[in-house]
PDB file of C-alpha atoms in Angstrom:
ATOM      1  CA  UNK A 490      97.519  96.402  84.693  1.00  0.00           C
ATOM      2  CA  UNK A 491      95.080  96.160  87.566  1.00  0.00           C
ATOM      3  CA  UNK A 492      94.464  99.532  89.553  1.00  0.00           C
ATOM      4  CA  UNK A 493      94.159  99.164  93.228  1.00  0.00           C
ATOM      5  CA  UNK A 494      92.905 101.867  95.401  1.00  0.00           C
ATOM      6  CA  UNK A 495      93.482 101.355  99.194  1.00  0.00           C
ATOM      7  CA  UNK A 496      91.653 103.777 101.471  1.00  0.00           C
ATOM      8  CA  UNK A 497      93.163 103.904 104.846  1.00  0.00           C
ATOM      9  CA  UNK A 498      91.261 105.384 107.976  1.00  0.00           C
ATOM     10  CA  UNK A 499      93.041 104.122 110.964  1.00  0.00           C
ATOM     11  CA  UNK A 500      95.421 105.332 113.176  1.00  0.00           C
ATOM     12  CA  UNK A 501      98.715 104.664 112.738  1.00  0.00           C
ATOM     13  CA  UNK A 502      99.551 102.661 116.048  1.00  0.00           C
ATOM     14  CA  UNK A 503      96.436 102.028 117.546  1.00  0.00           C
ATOM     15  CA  UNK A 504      95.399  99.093 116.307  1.00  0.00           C
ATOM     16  CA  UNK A 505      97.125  95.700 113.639  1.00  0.00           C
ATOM     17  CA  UNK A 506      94.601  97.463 110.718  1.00  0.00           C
ATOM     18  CA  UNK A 507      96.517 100.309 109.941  1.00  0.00           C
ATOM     19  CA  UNK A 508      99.659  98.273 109.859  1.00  0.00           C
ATOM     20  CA  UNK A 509      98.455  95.098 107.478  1.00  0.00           C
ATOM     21  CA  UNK A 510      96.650  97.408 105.256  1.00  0.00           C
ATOM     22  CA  UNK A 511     100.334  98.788 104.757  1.00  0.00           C
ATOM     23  CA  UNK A 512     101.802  95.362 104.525  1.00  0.00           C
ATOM     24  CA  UNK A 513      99.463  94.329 102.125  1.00  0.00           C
ATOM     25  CA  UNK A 514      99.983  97.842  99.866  1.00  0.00           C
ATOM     26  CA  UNK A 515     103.549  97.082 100.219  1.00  0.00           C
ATOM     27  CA  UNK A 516     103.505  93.353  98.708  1.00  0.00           C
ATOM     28  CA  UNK A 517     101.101  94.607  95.618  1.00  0.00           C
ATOM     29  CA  UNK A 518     103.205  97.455  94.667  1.00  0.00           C
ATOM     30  CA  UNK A 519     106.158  95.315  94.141  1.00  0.00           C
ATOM     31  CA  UNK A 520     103.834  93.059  91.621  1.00  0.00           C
ATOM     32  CA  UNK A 521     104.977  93.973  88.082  1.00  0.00           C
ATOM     33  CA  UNK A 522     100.829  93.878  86.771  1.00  0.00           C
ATOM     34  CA  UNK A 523      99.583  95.817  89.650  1.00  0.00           C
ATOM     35  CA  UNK A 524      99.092  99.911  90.242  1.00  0.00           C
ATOM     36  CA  UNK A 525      98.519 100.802  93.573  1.00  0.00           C
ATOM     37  CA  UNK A 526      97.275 103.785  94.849  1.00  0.00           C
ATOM     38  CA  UNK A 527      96.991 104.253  98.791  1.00  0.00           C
ATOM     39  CA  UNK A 528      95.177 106.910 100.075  1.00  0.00           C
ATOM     40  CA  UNK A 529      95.114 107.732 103.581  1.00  0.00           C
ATOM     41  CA  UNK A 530      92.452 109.898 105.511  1.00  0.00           C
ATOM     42  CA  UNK A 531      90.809 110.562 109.205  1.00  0.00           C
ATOM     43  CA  UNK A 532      93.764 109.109 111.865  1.00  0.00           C
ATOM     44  CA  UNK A 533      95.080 107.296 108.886  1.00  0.00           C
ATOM     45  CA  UNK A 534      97.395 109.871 107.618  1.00  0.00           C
ATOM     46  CA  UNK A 535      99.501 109.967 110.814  1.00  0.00           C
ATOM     47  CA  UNK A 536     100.769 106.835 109.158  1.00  0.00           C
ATOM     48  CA  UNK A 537     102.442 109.089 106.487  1.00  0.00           C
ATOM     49  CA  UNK A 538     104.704 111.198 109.205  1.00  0.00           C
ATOM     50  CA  UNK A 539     108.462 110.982 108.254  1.00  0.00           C
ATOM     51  CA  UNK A 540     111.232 109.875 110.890  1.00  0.00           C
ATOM     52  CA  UNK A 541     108.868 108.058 113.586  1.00  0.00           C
ATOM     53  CA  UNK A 542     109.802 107.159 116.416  1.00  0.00           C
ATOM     54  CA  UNK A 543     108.809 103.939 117.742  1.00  0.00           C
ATOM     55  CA  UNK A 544     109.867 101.448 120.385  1.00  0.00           C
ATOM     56  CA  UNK A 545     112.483  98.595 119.484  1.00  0.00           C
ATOM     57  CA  UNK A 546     111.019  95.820 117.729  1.00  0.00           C
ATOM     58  CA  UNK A 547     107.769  97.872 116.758  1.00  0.00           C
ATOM     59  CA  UNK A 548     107.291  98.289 113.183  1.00  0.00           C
ATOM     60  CA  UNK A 549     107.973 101.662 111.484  1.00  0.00           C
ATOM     61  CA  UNK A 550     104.579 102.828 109.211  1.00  0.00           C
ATOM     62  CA  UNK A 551     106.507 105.494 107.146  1.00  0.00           C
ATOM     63  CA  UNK A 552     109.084 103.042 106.937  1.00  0.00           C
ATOM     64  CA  UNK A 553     106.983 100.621 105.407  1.00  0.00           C
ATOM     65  CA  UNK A 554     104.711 103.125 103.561  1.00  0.00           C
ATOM     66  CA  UNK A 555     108.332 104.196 101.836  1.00  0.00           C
ATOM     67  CA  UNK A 556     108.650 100.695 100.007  1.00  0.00           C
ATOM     68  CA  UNK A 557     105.265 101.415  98.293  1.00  0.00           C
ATOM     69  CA  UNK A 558     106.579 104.454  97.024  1.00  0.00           C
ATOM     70  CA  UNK A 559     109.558 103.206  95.825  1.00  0.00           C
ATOM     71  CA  UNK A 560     107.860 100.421  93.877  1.00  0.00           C
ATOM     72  CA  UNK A 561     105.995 103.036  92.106  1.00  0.00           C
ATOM     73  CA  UNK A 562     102.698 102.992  94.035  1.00  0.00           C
ATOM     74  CA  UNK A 563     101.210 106.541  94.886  1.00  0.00           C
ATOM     75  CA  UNK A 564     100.708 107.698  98.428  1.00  0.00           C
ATOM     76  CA  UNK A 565      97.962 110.218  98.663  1.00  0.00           C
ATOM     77  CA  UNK A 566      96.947 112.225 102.425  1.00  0.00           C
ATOM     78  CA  UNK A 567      93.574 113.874 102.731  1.00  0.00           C
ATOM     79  CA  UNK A 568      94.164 117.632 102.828  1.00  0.00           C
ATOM     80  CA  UNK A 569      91.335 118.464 105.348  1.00  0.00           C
ATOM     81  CA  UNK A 570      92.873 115.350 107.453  1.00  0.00           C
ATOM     82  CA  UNK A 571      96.350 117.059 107.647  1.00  0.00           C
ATOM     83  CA  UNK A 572      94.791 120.408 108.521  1.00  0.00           C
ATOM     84  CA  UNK A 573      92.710 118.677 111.345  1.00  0.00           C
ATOM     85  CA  UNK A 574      95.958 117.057 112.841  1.00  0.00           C
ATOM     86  CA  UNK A 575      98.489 119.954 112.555  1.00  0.00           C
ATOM     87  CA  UNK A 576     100.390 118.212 110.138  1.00  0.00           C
ATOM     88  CA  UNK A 577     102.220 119.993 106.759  1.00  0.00           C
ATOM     89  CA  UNK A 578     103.517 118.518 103.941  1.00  0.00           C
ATOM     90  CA  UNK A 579     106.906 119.702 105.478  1.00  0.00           C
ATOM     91  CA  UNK A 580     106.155 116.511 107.581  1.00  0.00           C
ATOM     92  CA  UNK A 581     105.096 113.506 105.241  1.00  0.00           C
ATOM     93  CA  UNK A 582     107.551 111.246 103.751  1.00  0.00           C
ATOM     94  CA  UNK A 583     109.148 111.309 100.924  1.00  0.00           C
ATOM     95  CA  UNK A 584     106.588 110.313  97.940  1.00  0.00           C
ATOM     96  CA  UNK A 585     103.343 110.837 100.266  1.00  0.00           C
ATOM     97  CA  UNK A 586     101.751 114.260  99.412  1.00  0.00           C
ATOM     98  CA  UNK A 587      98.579 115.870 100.263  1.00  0.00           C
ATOM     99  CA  UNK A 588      95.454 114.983  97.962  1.00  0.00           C
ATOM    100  CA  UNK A 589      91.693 116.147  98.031  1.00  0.00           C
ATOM    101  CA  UNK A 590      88.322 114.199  97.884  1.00  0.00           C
ATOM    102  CA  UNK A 591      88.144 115.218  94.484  1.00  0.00           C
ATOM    103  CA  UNK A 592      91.067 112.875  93.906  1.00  0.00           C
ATOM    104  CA  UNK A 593      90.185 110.479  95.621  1.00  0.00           C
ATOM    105  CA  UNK A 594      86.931 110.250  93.783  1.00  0.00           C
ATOM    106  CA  UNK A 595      89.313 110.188  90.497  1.00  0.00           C
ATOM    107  CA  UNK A 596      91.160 107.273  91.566  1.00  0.00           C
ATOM    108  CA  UNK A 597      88.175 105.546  93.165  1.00  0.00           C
ATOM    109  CA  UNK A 598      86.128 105.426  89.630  1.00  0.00           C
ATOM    110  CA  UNK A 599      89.330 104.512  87.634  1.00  0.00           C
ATOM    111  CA  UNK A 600      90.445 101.625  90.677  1.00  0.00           C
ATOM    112  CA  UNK A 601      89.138  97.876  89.360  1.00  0.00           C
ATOM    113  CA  UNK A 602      89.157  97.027  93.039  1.00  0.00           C
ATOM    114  CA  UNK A 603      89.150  99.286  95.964  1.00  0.00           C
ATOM    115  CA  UNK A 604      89.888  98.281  99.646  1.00  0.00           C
ATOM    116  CA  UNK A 605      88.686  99.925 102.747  1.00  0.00           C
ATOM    117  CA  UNK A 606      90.533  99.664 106.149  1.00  0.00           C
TER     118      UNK A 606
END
């Protein structure tokens, strides 16, 4: 089994990073050989806010975020992110939950490949 780690920092809708970082996290979780972990921090974690609402035709992050979830990948938010933004756990969707820096150092050492975005 090869462990990803995917650290997301950008916004949500801002800018295409955000969104193929979670395409990308999205086609690896469905492989049967890989683990994926995505954690999301700064802007990133606005990505992780259930029921968005976005124009027709625009794609839908927590949406998307959901199918790595439900292919068994983990969906971690920086704590001190969430606090900065207003946003409580009340608020992610289903399978994302808050994490720390001490977890993501945990999943960082034990990742074979980690990807920044």
């Amino acid at each position: 089994m090869t462990e990803v780690l995917m650290v997301v920092n950008g916004a949500a809708y801002c800018s295409d990073v955000t969104y193929n970082a979670v395409r990308l996290a999205v086609t690896l979780a469905k492989r049967d050989t890989v683990d994926v972990t995505v954690f999301l921090m700064g802007d990133g974690v606005t990505a992780a806010i259930s029921g968005q609402q976005t124009p027709d035709g625009y794609y839908k992050l927590d949406r998307m975020l959901g199918g790595v979830a439900r292919a068994g990948g983990r969906l971690l938010c920086c704590g001190t992110c969430l606090d900065a933004r207003g946003i409580g756990e009340a608020m992610l969707l289903p399978g994302a939950r808050r994490s720390s820096m001490e977890e993501l150092a945990d999943v960082t050492l034990a990742a074979d490949k980690v990807l920044v975005f």
